[in-house]
Coordinates of C-alpha atoms in Angstrom, one line a residue:
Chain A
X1 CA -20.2 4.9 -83.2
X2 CA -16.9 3.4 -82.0
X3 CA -15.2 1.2 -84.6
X4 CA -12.1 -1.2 -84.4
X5 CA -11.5 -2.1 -87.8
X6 CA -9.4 1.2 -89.2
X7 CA -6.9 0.1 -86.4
X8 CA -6.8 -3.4 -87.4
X9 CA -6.0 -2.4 -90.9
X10 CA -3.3 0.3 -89.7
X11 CA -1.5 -2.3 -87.6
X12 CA -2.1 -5.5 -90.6
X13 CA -0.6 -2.0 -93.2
X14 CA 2.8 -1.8 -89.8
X15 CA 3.2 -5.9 -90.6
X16 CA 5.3 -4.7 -93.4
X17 CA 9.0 -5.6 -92.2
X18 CA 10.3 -1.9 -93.1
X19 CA 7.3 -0.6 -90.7
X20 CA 8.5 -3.2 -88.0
X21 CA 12.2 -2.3 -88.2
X22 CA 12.4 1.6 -89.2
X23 CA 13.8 1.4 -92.3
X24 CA 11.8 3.3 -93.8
X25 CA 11.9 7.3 -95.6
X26 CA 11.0 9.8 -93.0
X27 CA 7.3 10.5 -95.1
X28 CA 6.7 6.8 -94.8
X29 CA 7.2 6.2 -91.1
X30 CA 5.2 9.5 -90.6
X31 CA 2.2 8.2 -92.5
X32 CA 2.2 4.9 -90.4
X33 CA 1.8 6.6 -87.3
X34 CA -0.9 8.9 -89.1
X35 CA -2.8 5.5 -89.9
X36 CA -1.9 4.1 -86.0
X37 CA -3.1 7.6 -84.8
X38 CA -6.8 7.5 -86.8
X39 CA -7.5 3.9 -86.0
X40 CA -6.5 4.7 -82.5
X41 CA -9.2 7.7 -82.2
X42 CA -12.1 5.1 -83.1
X43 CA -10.9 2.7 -81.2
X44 CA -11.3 4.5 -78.1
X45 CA -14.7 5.7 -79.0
X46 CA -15.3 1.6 -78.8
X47 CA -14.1 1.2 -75.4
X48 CA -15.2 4.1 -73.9
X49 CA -19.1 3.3 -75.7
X50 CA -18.4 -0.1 -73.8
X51 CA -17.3 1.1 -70.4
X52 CA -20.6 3.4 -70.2
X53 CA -22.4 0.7 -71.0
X54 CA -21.2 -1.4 -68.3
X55 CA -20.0 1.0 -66.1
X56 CA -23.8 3.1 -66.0
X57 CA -22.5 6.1 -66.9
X58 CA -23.6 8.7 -69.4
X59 CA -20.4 10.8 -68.7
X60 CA -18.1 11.3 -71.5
X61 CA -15.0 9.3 -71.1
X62 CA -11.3 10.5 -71.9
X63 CA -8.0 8.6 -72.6
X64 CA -5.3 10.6 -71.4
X65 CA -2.5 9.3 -74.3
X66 CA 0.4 11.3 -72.8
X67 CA 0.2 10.6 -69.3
X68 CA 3.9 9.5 -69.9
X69 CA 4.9 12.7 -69.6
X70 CA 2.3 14.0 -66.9
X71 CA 0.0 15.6 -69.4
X72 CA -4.1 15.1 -68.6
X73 CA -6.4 18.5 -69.4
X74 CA -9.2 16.6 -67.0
X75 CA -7.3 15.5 -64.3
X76 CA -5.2 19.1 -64.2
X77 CA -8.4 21.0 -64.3
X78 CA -11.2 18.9 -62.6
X79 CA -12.0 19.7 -59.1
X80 CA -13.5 16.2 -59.1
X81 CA -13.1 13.3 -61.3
X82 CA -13.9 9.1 -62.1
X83 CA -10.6 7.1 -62.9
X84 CA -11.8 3.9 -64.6
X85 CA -9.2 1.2 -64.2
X86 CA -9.2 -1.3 -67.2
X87 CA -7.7 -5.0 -66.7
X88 CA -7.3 -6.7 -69.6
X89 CA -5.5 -9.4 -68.1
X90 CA -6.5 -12.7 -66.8
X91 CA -5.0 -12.1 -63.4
X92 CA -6.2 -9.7 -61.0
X93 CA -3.4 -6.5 -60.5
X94 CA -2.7 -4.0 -58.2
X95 CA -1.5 -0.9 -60.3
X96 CA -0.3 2.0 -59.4
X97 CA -1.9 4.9 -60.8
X98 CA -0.1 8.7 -60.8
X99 CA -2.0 11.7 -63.1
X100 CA -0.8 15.5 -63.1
X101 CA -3.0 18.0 -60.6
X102 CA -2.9 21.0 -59.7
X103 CA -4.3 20.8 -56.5
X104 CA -2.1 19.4 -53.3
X105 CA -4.9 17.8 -51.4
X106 CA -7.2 15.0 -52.2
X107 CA -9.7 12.3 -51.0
X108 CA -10.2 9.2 -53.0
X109 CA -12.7 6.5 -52.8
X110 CA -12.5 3.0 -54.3
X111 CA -14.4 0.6 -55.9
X112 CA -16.7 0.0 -52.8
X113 CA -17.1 3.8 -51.7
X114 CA -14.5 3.2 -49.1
X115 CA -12.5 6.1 -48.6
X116 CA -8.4 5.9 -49.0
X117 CA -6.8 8.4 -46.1
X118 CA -4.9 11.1 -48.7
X119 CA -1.4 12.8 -47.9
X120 CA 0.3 15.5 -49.3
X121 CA 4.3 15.0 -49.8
X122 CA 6.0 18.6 -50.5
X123 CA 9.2 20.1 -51.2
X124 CA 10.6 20.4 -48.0
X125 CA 13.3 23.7 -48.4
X126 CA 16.1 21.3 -47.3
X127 CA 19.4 21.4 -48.7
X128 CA 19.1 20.0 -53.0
X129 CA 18.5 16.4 -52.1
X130 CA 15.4 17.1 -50.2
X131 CA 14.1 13.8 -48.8
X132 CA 11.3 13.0 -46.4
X133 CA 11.5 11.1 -43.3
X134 CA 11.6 7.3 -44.5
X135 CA 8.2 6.1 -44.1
X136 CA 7.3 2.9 -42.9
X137 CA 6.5 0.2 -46.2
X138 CA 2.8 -0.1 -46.2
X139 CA 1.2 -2.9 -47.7
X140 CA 0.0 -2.2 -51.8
X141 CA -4.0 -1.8 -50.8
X142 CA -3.5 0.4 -47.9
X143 CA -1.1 2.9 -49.1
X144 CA -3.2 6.8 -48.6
X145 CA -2.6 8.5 -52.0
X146 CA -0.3 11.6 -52.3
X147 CA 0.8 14.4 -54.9
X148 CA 4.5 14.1 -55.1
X149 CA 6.3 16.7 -57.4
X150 CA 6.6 16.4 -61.7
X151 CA 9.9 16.0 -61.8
X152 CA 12.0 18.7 -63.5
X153 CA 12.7 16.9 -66.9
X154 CA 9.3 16.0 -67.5
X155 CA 8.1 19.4 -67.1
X156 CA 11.0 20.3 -69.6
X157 CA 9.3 17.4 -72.2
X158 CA 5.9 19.5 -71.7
X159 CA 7.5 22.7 -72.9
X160 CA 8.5 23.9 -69.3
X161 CA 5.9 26.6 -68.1
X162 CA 2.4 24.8 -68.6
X163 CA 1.5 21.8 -67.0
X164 CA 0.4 20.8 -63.5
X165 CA 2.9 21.2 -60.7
X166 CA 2.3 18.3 -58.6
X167 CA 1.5 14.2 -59.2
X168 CA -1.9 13.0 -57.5
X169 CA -0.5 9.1 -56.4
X170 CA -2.5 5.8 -55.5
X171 CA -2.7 2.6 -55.5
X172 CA -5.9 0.9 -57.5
X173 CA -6.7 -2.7 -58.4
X174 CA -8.9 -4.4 -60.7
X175 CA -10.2 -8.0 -61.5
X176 CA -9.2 -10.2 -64.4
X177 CA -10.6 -8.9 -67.2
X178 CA -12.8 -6.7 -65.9
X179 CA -12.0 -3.1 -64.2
X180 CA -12.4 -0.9 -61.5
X181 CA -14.0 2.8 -60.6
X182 CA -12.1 4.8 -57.9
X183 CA -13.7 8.7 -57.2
X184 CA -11.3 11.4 -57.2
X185 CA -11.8 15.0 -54.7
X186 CA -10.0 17.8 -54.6
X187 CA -10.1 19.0 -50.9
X188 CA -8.2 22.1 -50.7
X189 CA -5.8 24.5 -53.2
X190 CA -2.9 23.9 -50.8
X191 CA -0.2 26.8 -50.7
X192 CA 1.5 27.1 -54.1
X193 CA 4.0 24.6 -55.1
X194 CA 7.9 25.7 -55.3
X195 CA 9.4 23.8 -58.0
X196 CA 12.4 21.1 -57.4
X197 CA 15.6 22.5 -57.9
X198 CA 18.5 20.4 -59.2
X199 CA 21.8 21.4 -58.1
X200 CA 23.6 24.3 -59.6
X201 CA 25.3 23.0 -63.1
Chain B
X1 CA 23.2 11.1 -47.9
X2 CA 26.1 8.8 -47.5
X3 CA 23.7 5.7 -48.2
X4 CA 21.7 6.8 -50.9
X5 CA 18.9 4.0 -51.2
X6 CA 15.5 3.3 -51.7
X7 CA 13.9 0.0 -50.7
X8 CA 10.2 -2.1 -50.3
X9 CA 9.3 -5.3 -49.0
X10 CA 11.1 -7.3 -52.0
X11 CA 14.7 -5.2 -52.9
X12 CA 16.6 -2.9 -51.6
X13 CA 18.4 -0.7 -53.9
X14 CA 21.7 1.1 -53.1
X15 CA 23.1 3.7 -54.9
X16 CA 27.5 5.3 -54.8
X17 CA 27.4 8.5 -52.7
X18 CA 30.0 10.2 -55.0
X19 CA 28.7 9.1 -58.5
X20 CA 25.3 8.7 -57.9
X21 CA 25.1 5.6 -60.3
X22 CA 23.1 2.3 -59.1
X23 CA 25.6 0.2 -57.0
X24 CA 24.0 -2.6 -55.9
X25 CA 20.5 -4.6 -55.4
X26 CA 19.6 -7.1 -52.7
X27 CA 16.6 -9.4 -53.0
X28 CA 15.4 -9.0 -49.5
X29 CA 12.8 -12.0 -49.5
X30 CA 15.8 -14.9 -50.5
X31 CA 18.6 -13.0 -48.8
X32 CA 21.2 -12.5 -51.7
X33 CA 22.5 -9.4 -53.4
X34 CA 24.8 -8.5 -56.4
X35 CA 26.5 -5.6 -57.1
X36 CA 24.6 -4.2 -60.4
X37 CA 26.5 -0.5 -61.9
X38 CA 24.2 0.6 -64.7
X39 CA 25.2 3.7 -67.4
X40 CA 24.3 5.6 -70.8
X41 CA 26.9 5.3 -73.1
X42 CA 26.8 5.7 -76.9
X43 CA 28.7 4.3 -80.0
X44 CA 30.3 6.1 -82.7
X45 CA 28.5 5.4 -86.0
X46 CA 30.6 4.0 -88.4
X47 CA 30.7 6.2 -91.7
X48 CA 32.6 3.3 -93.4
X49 CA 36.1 2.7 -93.2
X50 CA 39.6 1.3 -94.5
X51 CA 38.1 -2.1 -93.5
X52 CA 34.7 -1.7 -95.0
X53 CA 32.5 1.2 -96.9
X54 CA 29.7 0.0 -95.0
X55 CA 28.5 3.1 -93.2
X56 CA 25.6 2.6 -90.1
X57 CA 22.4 4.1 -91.2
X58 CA 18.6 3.2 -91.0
X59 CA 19.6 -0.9 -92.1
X60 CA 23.2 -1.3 -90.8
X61 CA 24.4 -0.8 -87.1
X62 CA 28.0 -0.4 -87.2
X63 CA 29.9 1.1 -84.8
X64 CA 33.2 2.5 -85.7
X65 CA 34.8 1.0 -82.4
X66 CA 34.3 -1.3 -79.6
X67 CA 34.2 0.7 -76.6
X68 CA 30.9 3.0 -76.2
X69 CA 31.6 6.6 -75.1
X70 CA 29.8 6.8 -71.7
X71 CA 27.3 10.0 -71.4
X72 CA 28.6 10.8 -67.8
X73 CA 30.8 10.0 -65.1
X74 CA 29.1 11.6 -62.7
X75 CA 25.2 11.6 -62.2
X76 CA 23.2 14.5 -60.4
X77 CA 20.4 13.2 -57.8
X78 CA 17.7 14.0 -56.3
X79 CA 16.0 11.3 -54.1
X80 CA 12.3 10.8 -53.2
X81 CA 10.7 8.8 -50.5
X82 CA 7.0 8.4 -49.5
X83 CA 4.9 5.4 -48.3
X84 CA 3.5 5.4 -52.0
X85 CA 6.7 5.1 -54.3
X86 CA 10.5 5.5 -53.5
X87 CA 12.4 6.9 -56.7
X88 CA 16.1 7.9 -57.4
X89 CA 16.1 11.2 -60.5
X90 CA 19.5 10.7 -62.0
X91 CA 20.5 13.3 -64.4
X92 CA 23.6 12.3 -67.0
X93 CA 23.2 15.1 -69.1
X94 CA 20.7 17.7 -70.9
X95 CA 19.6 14.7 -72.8
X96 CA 19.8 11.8 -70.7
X97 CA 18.1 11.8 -67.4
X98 CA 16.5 8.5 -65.4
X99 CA 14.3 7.8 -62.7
X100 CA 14.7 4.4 -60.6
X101 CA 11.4 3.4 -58.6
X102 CA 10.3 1.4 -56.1
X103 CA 6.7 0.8 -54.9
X104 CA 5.2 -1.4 -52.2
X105 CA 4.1 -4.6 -53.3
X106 CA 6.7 -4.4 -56.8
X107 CA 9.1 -7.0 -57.0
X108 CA 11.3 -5.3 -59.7
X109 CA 13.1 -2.5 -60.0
X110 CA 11.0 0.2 -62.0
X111 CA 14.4 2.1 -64.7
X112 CA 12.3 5.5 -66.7
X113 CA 14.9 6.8 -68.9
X114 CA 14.2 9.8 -71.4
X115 CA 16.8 10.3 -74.1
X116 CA 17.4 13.1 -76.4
X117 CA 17.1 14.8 -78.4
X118 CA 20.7 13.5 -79.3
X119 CA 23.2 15.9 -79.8
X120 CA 24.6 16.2 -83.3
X121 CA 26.9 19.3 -83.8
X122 CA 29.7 17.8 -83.7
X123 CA 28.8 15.6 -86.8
X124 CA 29.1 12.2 -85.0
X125 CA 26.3 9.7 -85.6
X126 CA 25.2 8.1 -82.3
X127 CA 23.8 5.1 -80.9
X128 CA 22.5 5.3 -77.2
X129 CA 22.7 2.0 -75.1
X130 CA 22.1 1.4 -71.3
X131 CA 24.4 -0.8 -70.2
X132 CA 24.0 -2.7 -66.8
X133 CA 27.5 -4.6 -65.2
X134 CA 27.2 -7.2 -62.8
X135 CA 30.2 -10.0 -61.5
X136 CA 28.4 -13.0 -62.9
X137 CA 30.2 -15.6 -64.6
X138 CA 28.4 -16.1 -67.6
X139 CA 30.9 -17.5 -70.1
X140 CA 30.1 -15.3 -73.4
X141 CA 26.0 -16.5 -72.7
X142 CA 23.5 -14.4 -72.4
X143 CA 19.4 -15.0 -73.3
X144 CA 16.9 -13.2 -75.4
X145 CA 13.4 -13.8 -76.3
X146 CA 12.0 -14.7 -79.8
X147 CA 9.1 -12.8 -80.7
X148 CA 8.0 -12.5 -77.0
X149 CA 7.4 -16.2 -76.3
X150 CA 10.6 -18.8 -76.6
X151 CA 13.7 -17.9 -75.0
X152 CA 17.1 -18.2 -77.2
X153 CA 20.4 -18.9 -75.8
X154 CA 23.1 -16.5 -77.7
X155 CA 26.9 -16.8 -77.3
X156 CA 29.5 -14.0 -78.1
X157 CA 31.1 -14.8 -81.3
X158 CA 28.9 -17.6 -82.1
X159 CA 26.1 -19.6 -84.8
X160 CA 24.6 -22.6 -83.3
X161 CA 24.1 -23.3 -87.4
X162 CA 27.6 -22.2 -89.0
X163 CA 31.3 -22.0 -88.6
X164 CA 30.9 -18.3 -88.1
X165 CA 33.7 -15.6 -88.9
X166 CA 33.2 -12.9 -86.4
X167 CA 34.0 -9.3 -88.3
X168 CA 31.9 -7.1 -85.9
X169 CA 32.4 -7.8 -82.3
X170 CA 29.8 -5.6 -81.2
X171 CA 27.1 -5.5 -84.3
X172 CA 27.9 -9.3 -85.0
X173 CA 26.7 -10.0 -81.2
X174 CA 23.2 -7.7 -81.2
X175 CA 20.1 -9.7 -81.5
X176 CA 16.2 -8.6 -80.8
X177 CA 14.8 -8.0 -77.6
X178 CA 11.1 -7.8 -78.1
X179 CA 10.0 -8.5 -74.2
X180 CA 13.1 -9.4 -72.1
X181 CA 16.9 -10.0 -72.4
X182 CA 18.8 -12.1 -69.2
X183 CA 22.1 -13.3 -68.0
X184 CA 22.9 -16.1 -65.5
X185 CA 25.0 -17.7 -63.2
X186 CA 24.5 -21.0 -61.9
X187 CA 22.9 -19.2 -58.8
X188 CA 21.6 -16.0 -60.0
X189 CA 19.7 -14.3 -62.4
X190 CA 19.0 -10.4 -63.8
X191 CA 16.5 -10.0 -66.3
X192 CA 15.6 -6.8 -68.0
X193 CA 12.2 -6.2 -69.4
X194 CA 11.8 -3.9 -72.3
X195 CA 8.5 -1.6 -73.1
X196 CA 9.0 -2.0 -76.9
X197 CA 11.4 -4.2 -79.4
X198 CA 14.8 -3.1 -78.7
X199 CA 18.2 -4.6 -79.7
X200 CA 20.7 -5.9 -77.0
X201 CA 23.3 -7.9 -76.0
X202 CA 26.6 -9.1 -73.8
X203 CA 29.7 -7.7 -75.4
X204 CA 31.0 -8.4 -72.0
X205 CA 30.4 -11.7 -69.4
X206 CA 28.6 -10.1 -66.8
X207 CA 27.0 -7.3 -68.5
X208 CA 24.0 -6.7 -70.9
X209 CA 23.0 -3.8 -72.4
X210 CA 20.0 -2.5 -74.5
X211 CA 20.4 0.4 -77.7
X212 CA 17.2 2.4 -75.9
X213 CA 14.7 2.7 -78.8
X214 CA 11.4 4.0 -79.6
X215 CA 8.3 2.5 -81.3
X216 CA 5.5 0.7 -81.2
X217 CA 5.3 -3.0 -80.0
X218 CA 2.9 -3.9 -82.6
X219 CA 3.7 -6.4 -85.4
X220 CA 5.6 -9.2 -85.4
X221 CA 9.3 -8.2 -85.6
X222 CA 11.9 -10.9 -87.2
X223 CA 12.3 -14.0 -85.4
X224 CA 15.5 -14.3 -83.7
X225 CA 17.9 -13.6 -86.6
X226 CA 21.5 -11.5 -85.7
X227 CA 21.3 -8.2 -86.4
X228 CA 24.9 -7.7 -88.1
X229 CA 23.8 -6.9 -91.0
X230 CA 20.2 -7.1 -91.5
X231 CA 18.8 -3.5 -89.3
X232 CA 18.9 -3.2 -85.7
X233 CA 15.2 -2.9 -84.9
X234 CA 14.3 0.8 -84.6
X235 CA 16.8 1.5 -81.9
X236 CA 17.2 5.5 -80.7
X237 CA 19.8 6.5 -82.7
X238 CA 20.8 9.6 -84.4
X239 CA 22.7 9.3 -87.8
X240 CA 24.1 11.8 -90.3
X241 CA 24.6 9.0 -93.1
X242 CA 22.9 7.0 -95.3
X243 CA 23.8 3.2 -95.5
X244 CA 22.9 2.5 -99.2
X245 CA 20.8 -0.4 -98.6
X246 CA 17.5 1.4 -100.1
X247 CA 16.2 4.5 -97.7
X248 CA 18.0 6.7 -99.3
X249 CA 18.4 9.1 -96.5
X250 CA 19.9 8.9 -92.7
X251 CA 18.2 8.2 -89.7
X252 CA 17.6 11.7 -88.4
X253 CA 13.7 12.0 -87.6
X254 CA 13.4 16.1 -86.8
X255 CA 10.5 15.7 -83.9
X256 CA 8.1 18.3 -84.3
X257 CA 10.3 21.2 -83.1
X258 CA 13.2 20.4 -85.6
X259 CA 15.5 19.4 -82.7
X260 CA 15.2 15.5 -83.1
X261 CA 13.2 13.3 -80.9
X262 CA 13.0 12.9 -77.2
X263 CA 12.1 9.1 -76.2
X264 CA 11.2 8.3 -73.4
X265 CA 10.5 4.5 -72.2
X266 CA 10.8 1.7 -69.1
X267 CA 13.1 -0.8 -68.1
X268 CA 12.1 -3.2 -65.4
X269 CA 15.0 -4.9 -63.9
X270 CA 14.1 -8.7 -61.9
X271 CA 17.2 -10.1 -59.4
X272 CA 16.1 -13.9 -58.7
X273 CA 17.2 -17.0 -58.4
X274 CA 18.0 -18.3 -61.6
X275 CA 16.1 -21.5 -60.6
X276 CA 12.2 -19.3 -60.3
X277 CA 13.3 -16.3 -62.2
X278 CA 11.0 -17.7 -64.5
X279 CA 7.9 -17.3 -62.3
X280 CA 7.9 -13.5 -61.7
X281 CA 9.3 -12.7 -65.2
X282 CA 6.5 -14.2 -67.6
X283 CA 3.7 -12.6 -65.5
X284 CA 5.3 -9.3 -65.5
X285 CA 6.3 -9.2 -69.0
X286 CA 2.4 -9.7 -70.0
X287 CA 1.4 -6.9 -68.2
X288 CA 3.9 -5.0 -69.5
X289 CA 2.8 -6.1 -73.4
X290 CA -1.0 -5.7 -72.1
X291 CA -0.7 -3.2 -69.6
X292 CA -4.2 -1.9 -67.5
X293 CA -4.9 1.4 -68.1
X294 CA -7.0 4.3 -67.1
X295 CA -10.2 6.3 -68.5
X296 CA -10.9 9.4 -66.9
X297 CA -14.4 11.0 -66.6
X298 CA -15.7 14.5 -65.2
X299 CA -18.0 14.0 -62.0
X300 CA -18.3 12.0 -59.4
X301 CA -18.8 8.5 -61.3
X302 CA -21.7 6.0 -62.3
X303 CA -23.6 3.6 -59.5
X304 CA -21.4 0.3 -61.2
X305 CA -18.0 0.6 -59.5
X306 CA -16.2 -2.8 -60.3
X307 CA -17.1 -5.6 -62.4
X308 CA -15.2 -8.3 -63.2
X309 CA -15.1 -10.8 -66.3
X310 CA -18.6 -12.9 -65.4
X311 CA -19.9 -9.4 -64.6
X312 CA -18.8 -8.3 -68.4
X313 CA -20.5 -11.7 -69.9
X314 CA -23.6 -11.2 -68.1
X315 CA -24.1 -7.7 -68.9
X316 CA -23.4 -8.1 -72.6
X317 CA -25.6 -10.7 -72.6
X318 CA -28.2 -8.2 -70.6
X319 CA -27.3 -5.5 -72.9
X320 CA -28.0 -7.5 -76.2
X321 CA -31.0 -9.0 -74.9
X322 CA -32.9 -5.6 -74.5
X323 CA -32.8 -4.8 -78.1
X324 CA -29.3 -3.2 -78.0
X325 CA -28.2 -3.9 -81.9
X326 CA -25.3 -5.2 -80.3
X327 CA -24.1 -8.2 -82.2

């Protein structure tokens, strides 16, 4: 059962003007975030119970809550995956949507089954500011996806080692209010990836 | 690359060859441009002084001198071009790194900064800002929003509601940026929009800068009140004292590796007219209060690929009917 109401209380418990502001003792901001965290769990059971329903699927669905720093177990380790785009807005968007892989090739479809032509951009061993040829500006809907390379800081945040190599980039869309399914394929391992390099010092 | 730039349909975004700072934007579609140099700096946190005991701590942001101590002088780059997303990695130091990003279609400048953990060694208490400088004449003004909705016009020094005796030129000029924070010319406007409440302000005319913070948007911070004395809204700062206004303890959250915290968060910087800056900043600060976002699932996907808001109604309504408990 999914269940909105411990988050409601957390945030009506953060109105608190010390909770707003940070002036709080360290054990007290920690337990607002513990309350944030719990009512955040059953929150997402809510939405994702919701999506299902509408969306006809009996898969289980997954927030990824650190894609901020490139971290997503599914994406990193699916072969093939669903990205459900959610649009809570009351204006369609374009959005541009970048998750952690492992894999340097993929196909994705949208909405419609249409497929969207994928590229691969790689380190290329140039001198340290390796850029690529400057491509031409597509427009948003047509651009193909690519995997570009995590940058070196983010893989720092993740604890350096772990952690998928390479970005998988595209660009979905959703209505207002409503949202979108686009079909992610991995197509091929792709030769292994050879971390940026910044320069020396 | 003696041009460093990245560019779409709406800006183009120029970057110095030697310093690897931003340098300049032009607004491509209404043919204008205005040199822009943005930095990290940090102030010294006051511990009190001869002038007053009053240290800066969790409450009270006080630094103990005007001029912030900028992180570098010199940026390391690495630049990034596909059809997909242009982006700029600028690296200040082993705790301050940025990455400027363009994408077809995006009429603002994308800024992803990721601060700390703040160094602390040598005992000094600071208080991160990025700071963005610009020509514009704009006369000790500068604009922030209240609460996310009206926009207040501050001036340096300044209480539209008292004589007011200025005793912290940079503390007594902070106020709340809870969505955006903007100066102007008669011509031209920049706008920064904020991920989270932050405090900011113009210390000098043609600049604005923002104390980068962390935290959650959620709430309803203080309405538009200075932030001299009363606290400076959860900014990313990293303090060794207490202020004696009640917590009791300084402002030095551990993180879970005992280091101190790493934040990392967005700016998204608009270059308009000042006349219909309006139109693209309102939009674009909803979405970044009520952003989409994805859900994942394993497999190939269900049969309903898109629905939009009559398609939700109608299929509650379809769901309910068919015995669903739904209410």
């Amino acid at each position: 059962p999914g269940d909105s109401s411990a988050l409601r209380e957390a945030v009506a418990v953060a109105q608190h003007h010390d909770a707003v502001s940070g002036t709080e003792r360290q054990h007290v901001a920690d337990d607002y975030a513990r309350q944030l965290a719990k009512g955040w769990d059953s929150c997402q059971v809510l939405v994702a119970n919701a999506l299902s329903l509408l969306g006809g699927t009996k898969e289980p669905l997954v927030f990824c809550n650190a894609l901020n720093i490139s971290v997503c177990p599914l994406s990193e380790t699916s072969a093939q995956f669903t990205v459900i785009l959610y649009n809570p807005l009351a204006w369609g968007v374009a959005w541009p949507v970048r998750l952690p892989v492992r894999g340097t090739s993929y196909a994705v479809t949208d909405p419609q089954g249409r497929p969207v032509a994928s590229q691969v951009s790689r380190d290329s061993p140039k001198p340290p500011v390796p850029t690529e040829p400057p491509c031409p500006p597509c427009e948003p809907l047509t651009c193909p996806p690519q995997v570009v390379p995590v940058s070196g800081v983010t893989r720092w945040l993740r604890g350096g080692a772990g952690g998928a190599p390479g970005e998988l980039l595209f660009q979905a869309w959703a209505p207002p209010l409503g949202f979108s399914t686009f079909g992610v394929k991995q197509l091929s391992l792709g030769a292994p990836w050879d971390p940026p390099r910044w320069p020396s010092g | 690359d003696p041009e460093p730039q990245i560019q779409n349909e709406h800006l183009r975004v120029l970057f110095d060859p030697i310093t690897g700072h931003l340098r300049e934007i032009q607004n491509l579609a209404k043919g204008f441009s205005l040199p822009v140099f943005q930095s990290f700096y940090w102030y010294n946190a006051s511990t009190g002084d001869a002038l007053c005991p009053q240290a800066s701590g969790a409450y009270i942001f006080r630094p103990n001198a005007s001029t912030p101590i900028p992180v570098a002088k010199r940026v390391a780059t690495r630049l990034l071009k596909t059809a997909l997303v242009q982006e700029l990695h600028q690296n200040f130091s082993a705790w301050c790194s940025q990455v400027l990003r363009l994408r077809p279609g995006q009429p603002y400048l994308e800024l992803e900064w990721t601060v700390g953990p703040i160094p602390v060694s040598d005992g000094l208490g600071k208080e991160v800002i990025s700071r963005f400088e610009t020509p514009l004449r704009t006369a000790g003004r500068f604009y922030t929003d209240s609460n996310g909705r009206q926009v207040l016009e501050r001036r340096r020094d300044y209480r539209p509601t008292w004589n007011l005796n200025q005793s912290e030129p940079v503390a007594g000029n902070y106020y709340p940026v809870n969505t955006r924070i903007f100066i102007r010319d008669q011509k031209v406007q920049l706008t920064v929009l904020t991920d989270r409440s932050q405090g900011g302000s113009s210390i000098l005319d043609g600049s604005l800068e923002l104390m980068v913070s962390w935290g959650q948007r959620g709430g309803t911070p203080r309405e538009g009140t200075p932030v001299t004395s009363p606290c400076p809204l959860q900014v990313h700062r990293r303090l060794l004292n207490d202020d004696n206004r009640g917590v009791a303890e300084p402002l030095d959250e551990p993180g879970d590796d005992g280091q101190g915290l790493v934040v990392r968060g967005r700016h998204l910087v608009l270059l308009d007219t000042a006349a219909t800056a309006a139109d693209q900043h309102r939009p674009q600060a909803q979405e970044m209060v009520t952003s989409p976002y994805v859900v994942l699932a394993p497999g190939p996907g269900p049969h309903l690929r898109q629905v939009s808001r009559e398609g939700l109604g109608g299929h509650l309504r379809q769901v309910s009917r068919e015995g669903s408990p739904g209410s």
